[in-house]
Every structure is written in C-alpha cells, then in structure tokens.
mmCIF file of C-alpha atoms and ligand atoms in Angstrom:
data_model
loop_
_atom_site.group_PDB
_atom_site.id
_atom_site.type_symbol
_atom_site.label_atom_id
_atom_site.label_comp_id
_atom_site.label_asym_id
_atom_site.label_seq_id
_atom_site.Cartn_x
_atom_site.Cartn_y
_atom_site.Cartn_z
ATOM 1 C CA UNK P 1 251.083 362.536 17.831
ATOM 2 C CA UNK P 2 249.683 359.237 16.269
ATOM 3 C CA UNK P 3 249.806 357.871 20.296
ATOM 4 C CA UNK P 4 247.664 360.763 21.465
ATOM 5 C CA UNK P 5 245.422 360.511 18.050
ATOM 6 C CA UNK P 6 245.063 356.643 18.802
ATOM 7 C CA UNK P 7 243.626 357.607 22.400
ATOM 8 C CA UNK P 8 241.501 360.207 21.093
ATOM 9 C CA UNK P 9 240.120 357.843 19.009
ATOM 10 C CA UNK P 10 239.879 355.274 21.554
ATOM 11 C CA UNK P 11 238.176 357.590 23.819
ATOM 12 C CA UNK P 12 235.954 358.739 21.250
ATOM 13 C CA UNK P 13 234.955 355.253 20.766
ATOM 14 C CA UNK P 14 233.918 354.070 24.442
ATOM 15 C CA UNK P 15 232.014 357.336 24.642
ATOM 16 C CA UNK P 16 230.207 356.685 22.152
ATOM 17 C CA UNK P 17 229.727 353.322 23.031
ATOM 18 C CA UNK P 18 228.354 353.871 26.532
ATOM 19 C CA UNK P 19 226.511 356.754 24.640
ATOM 20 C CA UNK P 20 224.194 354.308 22.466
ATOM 21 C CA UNK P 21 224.190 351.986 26.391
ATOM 22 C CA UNK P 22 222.795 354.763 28.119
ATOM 23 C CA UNK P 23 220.901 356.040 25.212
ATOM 24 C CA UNK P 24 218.946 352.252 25.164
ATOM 25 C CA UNK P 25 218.670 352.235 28.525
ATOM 26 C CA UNK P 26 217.061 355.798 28.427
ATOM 27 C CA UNK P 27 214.815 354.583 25.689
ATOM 28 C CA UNK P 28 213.726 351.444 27.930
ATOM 29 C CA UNK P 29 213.042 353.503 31.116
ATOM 30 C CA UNK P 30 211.107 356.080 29.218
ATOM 31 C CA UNK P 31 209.128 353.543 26.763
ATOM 32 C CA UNK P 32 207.809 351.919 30.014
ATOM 33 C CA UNK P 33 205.726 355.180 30.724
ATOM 34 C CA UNK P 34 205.240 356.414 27.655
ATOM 35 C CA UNK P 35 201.401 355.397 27.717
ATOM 36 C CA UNK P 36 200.379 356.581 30.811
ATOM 37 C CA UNK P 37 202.282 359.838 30.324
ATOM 38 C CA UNK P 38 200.484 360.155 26.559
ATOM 39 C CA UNK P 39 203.251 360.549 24.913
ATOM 40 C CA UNK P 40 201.839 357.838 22.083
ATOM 41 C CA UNK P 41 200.158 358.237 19.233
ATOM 42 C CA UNK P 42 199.316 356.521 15.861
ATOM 43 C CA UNK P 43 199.264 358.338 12.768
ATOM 44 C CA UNK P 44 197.898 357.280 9.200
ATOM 45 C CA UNK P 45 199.001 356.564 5.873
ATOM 46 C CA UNK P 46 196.675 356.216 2.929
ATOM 47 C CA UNK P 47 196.561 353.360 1.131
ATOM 48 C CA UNK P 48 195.957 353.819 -2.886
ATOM 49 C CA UNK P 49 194.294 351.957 -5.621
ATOM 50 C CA UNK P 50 196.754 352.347 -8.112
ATOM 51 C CA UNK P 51 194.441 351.562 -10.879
ATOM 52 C CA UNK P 52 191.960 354.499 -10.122
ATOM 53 C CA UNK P 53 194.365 356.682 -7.873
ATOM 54 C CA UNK P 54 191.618 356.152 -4.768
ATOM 55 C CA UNK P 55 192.193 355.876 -1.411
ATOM 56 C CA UNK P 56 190.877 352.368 -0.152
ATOM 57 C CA UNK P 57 192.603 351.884 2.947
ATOM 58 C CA UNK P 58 194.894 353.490 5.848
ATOM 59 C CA UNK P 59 198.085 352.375 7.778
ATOM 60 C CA UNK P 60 197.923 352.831 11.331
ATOM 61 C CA UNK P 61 201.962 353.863 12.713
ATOM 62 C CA UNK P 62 202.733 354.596 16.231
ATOM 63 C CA UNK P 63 204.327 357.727 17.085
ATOM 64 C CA UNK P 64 206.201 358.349 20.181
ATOM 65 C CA UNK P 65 206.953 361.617 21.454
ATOM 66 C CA UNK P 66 208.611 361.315 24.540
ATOM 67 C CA UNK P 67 208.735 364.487 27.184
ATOM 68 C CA UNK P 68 212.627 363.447 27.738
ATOM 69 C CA UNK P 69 213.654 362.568 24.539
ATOM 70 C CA UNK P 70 211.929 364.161 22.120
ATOM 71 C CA UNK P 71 210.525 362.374 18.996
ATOM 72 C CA UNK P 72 211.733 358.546 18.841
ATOM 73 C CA UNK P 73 211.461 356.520 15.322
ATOM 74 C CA UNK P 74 209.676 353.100 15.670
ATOM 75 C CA UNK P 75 212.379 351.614 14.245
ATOM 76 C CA UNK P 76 214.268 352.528 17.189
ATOM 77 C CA UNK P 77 211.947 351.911 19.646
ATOM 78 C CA UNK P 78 209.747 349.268 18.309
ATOM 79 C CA UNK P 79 212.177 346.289 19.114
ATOM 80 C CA UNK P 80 213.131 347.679 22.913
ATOM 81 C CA UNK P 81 209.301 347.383 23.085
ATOM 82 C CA UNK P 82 209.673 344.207 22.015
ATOM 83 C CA UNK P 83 212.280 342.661 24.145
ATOM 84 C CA UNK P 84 210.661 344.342 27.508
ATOM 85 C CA UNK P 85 207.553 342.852 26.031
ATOM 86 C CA UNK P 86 205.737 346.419 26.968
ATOM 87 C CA UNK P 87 205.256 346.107 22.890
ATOM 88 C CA UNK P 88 201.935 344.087 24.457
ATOM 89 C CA UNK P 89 200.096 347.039 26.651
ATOM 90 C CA UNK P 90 200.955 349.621 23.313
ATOM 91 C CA UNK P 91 199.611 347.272 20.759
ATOM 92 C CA UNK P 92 196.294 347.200 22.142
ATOM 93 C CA UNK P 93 196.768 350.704 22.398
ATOM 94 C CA UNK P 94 197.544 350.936 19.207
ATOM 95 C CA UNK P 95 194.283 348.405 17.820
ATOM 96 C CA UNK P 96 192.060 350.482 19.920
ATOM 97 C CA UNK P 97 193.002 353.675 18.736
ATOM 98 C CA UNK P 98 192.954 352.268 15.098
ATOM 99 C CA UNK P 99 189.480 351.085 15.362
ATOM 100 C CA UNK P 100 187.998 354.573 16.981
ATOM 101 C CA UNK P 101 189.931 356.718 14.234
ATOM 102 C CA UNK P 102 188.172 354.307 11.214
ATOM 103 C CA UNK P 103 184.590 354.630 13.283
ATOM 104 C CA UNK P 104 184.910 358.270 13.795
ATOM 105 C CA UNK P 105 185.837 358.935 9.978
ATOM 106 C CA UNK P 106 183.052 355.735 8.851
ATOM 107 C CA UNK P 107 180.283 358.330 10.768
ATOM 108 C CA UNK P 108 181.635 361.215 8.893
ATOM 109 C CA UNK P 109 180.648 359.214 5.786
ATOM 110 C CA UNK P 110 183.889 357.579 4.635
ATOM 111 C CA UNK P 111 184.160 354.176 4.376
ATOM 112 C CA UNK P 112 187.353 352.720 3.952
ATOM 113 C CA UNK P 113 187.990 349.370 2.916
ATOM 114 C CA UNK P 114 190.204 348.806 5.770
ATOM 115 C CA UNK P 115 192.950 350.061 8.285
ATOM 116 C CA UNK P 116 196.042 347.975 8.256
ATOM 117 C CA UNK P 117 197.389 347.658 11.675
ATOM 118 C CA UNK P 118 201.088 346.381 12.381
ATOM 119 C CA UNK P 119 201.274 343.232 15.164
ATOM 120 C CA UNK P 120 204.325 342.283 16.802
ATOM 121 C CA UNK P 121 205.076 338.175 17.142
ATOM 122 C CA UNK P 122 205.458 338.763 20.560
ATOM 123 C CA UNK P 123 201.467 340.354 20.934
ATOM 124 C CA UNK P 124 200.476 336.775 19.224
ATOM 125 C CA UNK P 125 201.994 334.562 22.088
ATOM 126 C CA UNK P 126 199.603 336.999 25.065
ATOM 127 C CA UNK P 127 197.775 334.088 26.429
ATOM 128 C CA UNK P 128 193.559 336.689 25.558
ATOM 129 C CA UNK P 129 195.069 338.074 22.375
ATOM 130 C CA UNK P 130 192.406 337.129 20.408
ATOM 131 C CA UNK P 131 189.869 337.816 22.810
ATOM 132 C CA UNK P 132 190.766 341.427 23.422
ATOM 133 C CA UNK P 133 190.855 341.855 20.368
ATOM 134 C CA UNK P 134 187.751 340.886 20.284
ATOM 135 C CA UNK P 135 186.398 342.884 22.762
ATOM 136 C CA UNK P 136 187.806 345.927 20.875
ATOM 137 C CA UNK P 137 186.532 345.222 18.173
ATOM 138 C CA UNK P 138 183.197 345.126 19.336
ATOM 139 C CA UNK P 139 183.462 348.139 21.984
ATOM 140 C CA UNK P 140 184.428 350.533 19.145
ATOM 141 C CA UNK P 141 182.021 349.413 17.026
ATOM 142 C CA UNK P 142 183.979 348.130 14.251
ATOM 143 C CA UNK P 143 183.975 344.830 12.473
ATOM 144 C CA UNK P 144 186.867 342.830 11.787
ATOM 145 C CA UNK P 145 186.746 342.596 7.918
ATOM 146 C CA UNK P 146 187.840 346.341 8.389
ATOM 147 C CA UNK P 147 190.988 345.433 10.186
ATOM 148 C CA UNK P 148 193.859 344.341 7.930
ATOM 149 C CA UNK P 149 196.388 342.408 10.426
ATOM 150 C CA UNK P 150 200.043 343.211 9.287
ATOM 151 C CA UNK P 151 202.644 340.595 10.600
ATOM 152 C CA UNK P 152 206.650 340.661 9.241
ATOM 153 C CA UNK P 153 208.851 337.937 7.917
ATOM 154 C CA UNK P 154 210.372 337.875 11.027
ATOM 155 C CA UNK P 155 206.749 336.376 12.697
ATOM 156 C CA UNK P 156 207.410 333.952 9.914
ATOM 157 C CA UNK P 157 210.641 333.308 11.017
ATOM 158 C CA UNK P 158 209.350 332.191 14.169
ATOM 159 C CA UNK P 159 206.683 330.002 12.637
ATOM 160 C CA UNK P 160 205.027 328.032 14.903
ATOM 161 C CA UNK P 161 201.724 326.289 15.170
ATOM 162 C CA UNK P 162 200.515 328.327 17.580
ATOM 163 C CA UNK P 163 200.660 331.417 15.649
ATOM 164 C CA UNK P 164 199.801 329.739 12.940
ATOM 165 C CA UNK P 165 196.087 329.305 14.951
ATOM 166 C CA UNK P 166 196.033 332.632 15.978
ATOM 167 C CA UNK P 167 196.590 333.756 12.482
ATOM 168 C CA UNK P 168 193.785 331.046 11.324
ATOM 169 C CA UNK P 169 191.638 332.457 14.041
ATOM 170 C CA UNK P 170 191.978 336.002 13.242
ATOM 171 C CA UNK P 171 190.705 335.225 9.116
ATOM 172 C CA UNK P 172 187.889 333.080 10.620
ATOM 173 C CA UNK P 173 186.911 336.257 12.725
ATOM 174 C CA UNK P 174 187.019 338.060 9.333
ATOM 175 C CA UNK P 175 190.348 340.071 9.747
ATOM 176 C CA UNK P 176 192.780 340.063 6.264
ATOM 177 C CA UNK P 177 195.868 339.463 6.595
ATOM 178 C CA UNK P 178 199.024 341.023 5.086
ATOM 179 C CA UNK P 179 202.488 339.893 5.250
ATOM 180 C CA UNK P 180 204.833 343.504 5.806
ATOM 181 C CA UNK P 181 207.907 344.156 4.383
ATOM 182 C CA UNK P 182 208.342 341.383 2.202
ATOM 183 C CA UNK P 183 211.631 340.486 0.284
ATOM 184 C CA UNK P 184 213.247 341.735 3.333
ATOM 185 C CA UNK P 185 213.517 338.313 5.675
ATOM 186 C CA UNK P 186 214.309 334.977 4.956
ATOM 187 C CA UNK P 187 210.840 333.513 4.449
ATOM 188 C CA UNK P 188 210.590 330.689 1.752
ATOM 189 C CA UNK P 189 208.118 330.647 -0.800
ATOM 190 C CA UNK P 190 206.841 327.543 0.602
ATOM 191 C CA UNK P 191 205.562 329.621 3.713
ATOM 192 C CA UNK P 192 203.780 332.336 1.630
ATOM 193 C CA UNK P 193 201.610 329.373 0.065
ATOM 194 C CA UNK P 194 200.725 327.733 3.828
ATOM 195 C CA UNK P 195 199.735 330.665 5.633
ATOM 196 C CA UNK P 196 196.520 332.380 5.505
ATOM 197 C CA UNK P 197 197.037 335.962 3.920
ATOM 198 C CA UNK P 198 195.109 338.038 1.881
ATOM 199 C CA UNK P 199 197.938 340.895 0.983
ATOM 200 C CA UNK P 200 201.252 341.165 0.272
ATOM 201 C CA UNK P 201 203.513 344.357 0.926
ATOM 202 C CA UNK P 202 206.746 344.892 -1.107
ATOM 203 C CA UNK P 203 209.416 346.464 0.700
ATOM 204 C CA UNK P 204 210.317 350.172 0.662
ATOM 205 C CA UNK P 205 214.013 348.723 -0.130
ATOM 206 C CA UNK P 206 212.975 347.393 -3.834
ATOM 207 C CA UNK P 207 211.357 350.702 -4.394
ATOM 208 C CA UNK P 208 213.579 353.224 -3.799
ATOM 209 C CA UNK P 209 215.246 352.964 -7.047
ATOM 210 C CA UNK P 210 212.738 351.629 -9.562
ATOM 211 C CA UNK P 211 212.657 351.845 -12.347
ATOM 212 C CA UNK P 212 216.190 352.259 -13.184
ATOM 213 C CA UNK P 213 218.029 349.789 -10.778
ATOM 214 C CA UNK P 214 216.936 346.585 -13.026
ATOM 215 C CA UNK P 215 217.377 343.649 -10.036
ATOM 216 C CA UNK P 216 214.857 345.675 -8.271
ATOM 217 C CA UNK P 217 212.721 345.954 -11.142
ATOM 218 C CA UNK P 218 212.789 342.270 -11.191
ATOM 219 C CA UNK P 219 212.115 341.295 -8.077
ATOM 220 C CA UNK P 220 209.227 343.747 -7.699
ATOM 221 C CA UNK P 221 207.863 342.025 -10.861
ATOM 222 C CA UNK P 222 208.469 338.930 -9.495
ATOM 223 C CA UNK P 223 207.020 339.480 -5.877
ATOM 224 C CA UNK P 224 203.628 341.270 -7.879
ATOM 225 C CA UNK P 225 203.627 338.174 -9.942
ATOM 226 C CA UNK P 226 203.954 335.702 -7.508
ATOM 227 C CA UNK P 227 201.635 337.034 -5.342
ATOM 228 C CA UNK P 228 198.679 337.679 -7.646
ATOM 229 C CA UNK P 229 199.055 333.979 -8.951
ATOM 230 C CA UNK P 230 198.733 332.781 -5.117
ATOM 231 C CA UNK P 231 195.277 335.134 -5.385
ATOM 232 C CA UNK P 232 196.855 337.926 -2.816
ATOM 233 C CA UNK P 233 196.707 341.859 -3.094
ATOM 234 C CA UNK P 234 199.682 343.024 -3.246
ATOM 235 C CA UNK P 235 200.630 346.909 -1.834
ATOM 236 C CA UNK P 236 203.943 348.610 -2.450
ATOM 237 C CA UNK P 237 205.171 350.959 0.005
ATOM 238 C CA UNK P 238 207.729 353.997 0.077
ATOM 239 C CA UNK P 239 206.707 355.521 -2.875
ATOM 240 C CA UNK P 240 208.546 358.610 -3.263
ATOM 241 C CA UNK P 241 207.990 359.536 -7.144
ATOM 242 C CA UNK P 242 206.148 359.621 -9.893
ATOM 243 C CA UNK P 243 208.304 357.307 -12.147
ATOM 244 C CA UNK P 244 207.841 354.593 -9.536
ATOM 245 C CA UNK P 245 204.213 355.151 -9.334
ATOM 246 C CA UNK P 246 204.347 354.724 -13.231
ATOM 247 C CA UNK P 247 206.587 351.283 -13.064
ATOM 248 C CA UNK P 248 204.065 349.826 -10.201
ATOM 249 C CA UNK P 249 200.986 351.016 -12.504
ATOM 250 C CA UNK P 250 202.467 349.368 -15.570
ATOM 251 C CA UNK P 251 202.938 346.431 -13.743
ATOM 252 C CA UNK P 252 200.121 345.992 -12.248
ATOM 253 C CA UNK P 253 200.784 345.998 -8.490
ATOM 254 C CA UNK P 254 197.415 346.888 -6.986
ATOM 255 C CA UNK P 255 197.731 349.376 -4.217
ATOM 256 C CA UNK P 256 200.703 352.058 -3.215
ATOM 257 C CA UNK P 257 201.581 354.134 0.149
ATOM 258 C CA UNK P 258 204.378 356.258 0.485
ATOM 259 C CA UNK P 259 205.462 360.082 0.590
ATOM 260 C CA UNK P 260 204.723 360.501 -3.025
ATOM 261 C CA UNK P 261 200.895 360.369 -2.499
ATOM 262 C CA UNK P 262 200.705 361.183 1.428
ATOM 263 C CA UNK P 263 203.160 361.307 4.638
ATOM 264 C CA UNK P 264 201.526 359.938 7.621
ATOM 265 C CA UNK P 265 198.798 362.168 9.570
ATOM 266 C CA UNK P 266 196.755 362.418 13.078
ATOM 267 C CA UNK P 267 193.713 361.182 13.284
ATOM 268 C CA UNK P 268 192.153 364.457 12.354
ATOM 269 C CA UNK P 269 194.289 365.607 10.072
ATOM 270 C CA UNK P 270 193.234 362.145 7.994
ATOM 271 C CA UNK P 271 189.664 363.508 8.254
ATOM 272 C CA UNK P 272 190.665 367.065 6.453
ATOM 273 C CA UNK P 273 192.203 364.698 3.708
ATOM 274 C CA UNK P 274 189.752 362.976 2.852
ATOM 275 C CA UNK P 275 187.398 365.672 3.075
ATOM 276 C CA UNK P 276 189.517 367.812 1.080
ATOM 277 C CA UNK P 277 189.782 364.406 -1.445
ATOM 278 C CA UNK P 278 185.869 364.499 -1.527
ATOM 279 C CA UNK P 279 186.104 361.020 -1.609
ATOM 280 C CA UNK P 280 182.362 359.986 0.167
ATOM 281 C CA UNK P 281 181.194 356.513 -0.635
ATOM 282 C CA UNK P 282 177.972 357.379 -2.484
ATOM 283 C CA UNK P 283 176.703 354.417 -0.842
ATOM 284 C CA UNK P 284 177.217 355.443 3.067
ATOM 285 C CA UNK P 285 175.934 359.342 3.235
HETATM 286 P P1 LIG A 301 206.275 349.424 8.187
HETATM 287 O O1 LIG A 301 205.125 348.746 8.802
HETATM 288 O O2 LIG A 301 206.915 348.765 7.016
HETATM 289 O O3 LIG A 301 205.757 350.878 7.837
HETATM 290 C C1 LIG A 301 206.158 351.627 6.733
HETATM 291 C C2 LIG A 301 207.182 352.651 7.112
HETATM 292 O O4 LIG A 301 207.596 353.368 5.953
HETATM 293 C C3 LIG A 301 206.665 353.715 8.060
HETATM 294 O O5 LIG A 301 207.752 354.075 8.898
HETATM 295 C C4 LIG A 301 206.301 354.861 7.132
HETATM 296 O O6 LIG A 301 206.248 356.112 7.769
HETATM 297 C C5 LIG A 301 207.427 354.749 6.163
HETATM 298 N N1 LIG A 301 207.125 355.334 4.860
HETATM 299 C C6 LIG A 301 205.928 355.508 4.254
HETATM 300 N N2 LIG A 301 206.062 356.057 3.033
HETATM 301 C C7 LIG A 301 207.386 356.240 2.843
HETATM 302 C C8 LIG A 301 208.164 356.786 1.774
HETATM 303 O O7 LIG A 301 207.662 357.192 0.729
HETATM 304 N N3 LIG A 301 209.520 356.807 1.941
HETATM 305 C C9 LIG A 301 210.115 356.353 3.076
HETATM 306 N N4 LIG A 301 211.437 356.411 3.156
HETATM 307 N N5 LIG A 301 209.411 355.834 4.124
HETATM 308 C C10 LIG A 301 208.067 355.786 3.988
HETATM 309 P P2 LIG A 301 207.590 354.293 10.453
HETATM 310 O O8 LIG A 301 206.254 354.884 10.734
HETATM 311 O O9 LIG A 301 208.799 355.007 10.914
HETATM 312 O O10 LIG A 301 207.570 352.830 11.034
HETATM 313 C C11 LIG A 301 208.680 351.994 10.935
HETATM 314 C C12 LIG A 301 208.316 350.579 11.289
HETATM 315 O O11 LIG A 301 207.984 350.473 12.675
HETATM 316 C C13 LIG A 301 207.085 350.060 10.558
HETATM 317 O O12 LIG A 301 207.439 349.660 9.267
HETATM 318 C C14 LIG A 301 206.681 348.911 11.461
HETATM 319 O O13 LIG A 301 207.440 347.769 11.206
HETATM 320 C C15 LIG A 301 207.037 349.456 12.823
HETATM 321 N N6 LIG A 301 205.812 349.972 13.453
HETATM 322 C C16 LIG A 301 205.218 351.181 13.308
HETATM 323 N N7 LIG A 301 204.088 351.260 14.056
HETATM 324 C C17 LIG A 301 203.968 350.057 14.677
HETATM 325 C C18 LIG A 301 203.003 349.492 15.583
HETATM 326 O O14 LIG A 301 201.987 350.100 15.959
HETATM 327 N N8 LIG A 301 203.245 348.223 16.011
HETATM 328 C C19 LIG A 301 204.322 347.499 15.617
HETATM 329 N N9 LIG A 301 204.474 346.258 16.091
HETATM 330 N N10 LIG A 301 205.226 347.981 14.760
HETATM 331 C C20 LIG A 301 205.063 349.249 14.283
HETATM 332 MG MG1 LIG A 302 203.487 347.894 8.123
HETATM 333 MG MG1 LIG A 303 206.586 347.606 5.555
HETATM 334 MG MG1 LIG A 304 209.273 348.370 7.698
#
C-alpha cells in the first residue's frame, strides 16, 4: 500500500508539475495577444493624505482578463511579460491609458496631484523610452509633474548608469519618482541617497500586522523616518484596517492606499468616487 501511495504521490507530483509548465506556457501564448484582443485594462487606487484623509493621487494597475483564462493576477503575469519582453508594448499601454483616465477626470474638475504609474527595468533599457513617453505625454494632454514614475528594488538591483540617466531624465522632464515596495529587495541605504526620488512606498508586507507585530512597527518607523530625513514622501500601501491607519497617522507617514480606504476601480468607476467624495479643487471648476 505505501508502494502504490508512493506512486500516487509521484504521479501527483509530475502532473502537477507539467501542470504549472503548461499553465506558463499558456500564460505566455495568451499574454502575447492580450492587447490586441483587449483583454487589458488598468484600474485605480486612490492615494490618501493621511493627515487630512484626502485623496491626492491614484495608482494606475493593469488588469488582465484573458478570454482563455479568465482573470490573471499581475503578479503572475507581470514577470512572463517581463522575460518575453512584451512587458514593453503593455507599458506604453499602460502610460497612455494612465494619462487619458487623469485628463478625462482633470476636465471633469478634479485635479489630482498625480497618477503613479508602475515601470518595469526592462521598459527603461527600450532604446525611444523617453521619447514616447514623451510623445504621450504631450498627445494626451498631460504634463509630466502629474506622472509619478514607480520603479522596484529590483530596478535598483540592476543599477546601472544608464538607468540611472533615464531616471535623471525623467525628473528633469518633471516626472516624481517613487521607489515601490520598499523593504522588500536588497537595496542599500547608500542607493536610496544617490538616486533621484521624490517618494518612498513601504511594503504591504510591514503592514499587514501593525501595530501589534513590534519588528514591523519598527521598521515602518524606521523606513518613515529615514525617508522624511532624505526629504522624500513616503506612501504606505495595503492598508486593510483602521488600527493601521491609526499607527501610520501617529507616525507620521504621509500618504496611504490599500483596501481599507478603496480597492482598485475602472476608469469610470474612479470618476463616481470622486464625485460621490465631492472632492472638486475649488481652484479648477
Ligand atoms: P504594487 O505596485 O506594489 O501594487 C500594489 C498591489 O497591492 C496591487 O496589487 C494592489 O491591488 C494591492 N493592494 C492594494 N491595497 C491592498 C490591500 O489593502 N491589501 C492587499 N493585500 N493588497 C492591496 P496588484 O494590482 O495585484 O499588482 C501586483 C503588482 O503587479 C504590483 O505591485 C506591481 O508590482 C505589478 N504591476 C501592476 N500593474 C503593473 C503595470 O502596469 N506595470 C508593471 N510593470 N507592473 C505592474
Ligand atoms: Mg506600485
Ligand atoms: Mg508596492
Ligand atoms: Mg508589489
């Protein structure tokens, strides 16, 4: 019986192994049409000023609903974009889409301090980045101090002069930028100093159990601190209650995103928000 168990097992195991194969490889075929088919599109979380409770900015997050395999997490399929560099074609997409969202809900009379938009290392090494970009930019009408360029530890990781430039370039064209995810990567302190940000974003992970998990507590304190002495913003994300809300307040981490306040929505469905939030800038009716 343990023989026959053992091969159950083992079969059980190669099935799912060439399960997760094929299931990548499924993922890969599909990803490559997923744009022309339409089966993209980005959603938006609000960004709050904790201080006030406002909403002063937006996240832009690609969605992918695939005709073949139903809806597909960006963590899942963000990195197969990556690798089959198709992460290039969608990321303009995704800028482009961005931009018209925060123009269409700028003419209804909101003005948002900025939509954060997430960029791939792999975008930054595209020989025109910068110049489509660009060209975005100024076909949608938008100007770049209301784009908020999100790059991960992992883009630090692969540090390089180039980037570095492109980074450079970006702030000269007037776009902030915010480091995602941090805590999360391997990035020294020494790097945080260097490279041209404007925002810092503490992980989801030290969140999820503040206030009572104390090393988290810490380190949030410590990232907030840190950050605010180097003269960045800092934003926590993956707020899911109220006591973590209170901790971030109390400590004076500036802005906060996360389920507690707002899941992600469609473009329109932002526009009901914020109409329903009444939140018109006095100074753009
Ligand atoms: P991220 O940039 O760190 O985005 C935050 C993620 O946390 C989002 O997941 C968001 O939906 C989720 N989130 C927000 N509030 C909460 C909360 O209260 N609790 C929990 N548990 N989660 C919360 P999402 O949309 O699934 O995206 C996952 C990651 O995929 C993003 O992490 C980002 O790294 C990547 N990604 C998403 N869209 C794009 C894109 O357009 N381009 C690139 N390059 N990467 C993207
Ligand atoms: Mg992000
Ligand atoms: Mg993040
Ligand atoms: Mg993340």
């Amino acid at each position: 019986a343990a023989k026959e168990k053992g091969k159950d097992n083992y079969q059980f195991y190669t099935k799912q192994l060439s399960l997760d194969v094929q299931t990548r490889l499924n993922l890969e075929q599909e990803l490559l049409h997923a744009l022309e088919r339409k089966e993209l599109h980005v959603e938006y979380q609000p960004q709050y000023l904790l201080e006030t409770g406002e909403v002063k900015g937006v996240e832009a997050l690609l969605r992918w609903d695939s005709g073949i395999l139903g809806k597909v997490s960006p963590d899942d399929f963000i990195a197969i974009a990556e690798e089959t560099g198709v992460i290039v074609k969608i990321g303009y997409f995704v800028f482009e889409e961005a931009c018209k969202a925060y123009k269409k809900w700028r003419d209804e009379g909101f003005l948002l301090e900025r939509v954060a938009i997430n960029i791939s290392a792999v975008q930054f090494r595209e020989e025109y980045f910068l110049e489509k970009l660009k060209d975005i930019l100024v076909r949608t009408g938008v100007e770049a101090s209301a784009i908020e360029i999100e790059i991960t530890e992992r883009f630090i990781m692969e540090y390089s002069t180039t980037n570095l430039t492109i980074l450079e370039d970006l702030r000269t064209l007037g776009c902030q930028i915010s480091i995602d995810d941090f805590g999360t990567g391997y990035s020294s302190m020494s790097y945080m100093k260097q490279l041209p940000l404007d925002t810092v974003k503490i992980d989801k992970s030290f969140i999820v159990e503040l206030p009572e998990n104390t090393h988290d507590a810490e380190v949030s304190k410590a990232i907030i601190a840190l950050s605010k002495s180097l003269g960045y913003k800092v934003v926590a994300e993956g707020i899911e209650n109220a006591a973590q809300e209170q901790f971030l307040r109390e400590n004076k981490c500036d802005f906060a995103q996360g389920f507690y306040f707002a899941e992600p929505m469609d473009e329109k469905q932002f526009l009901d928000f914020l109409k329903e939030k009444g939140i018109k800038n006095p100074s753009h009716s």
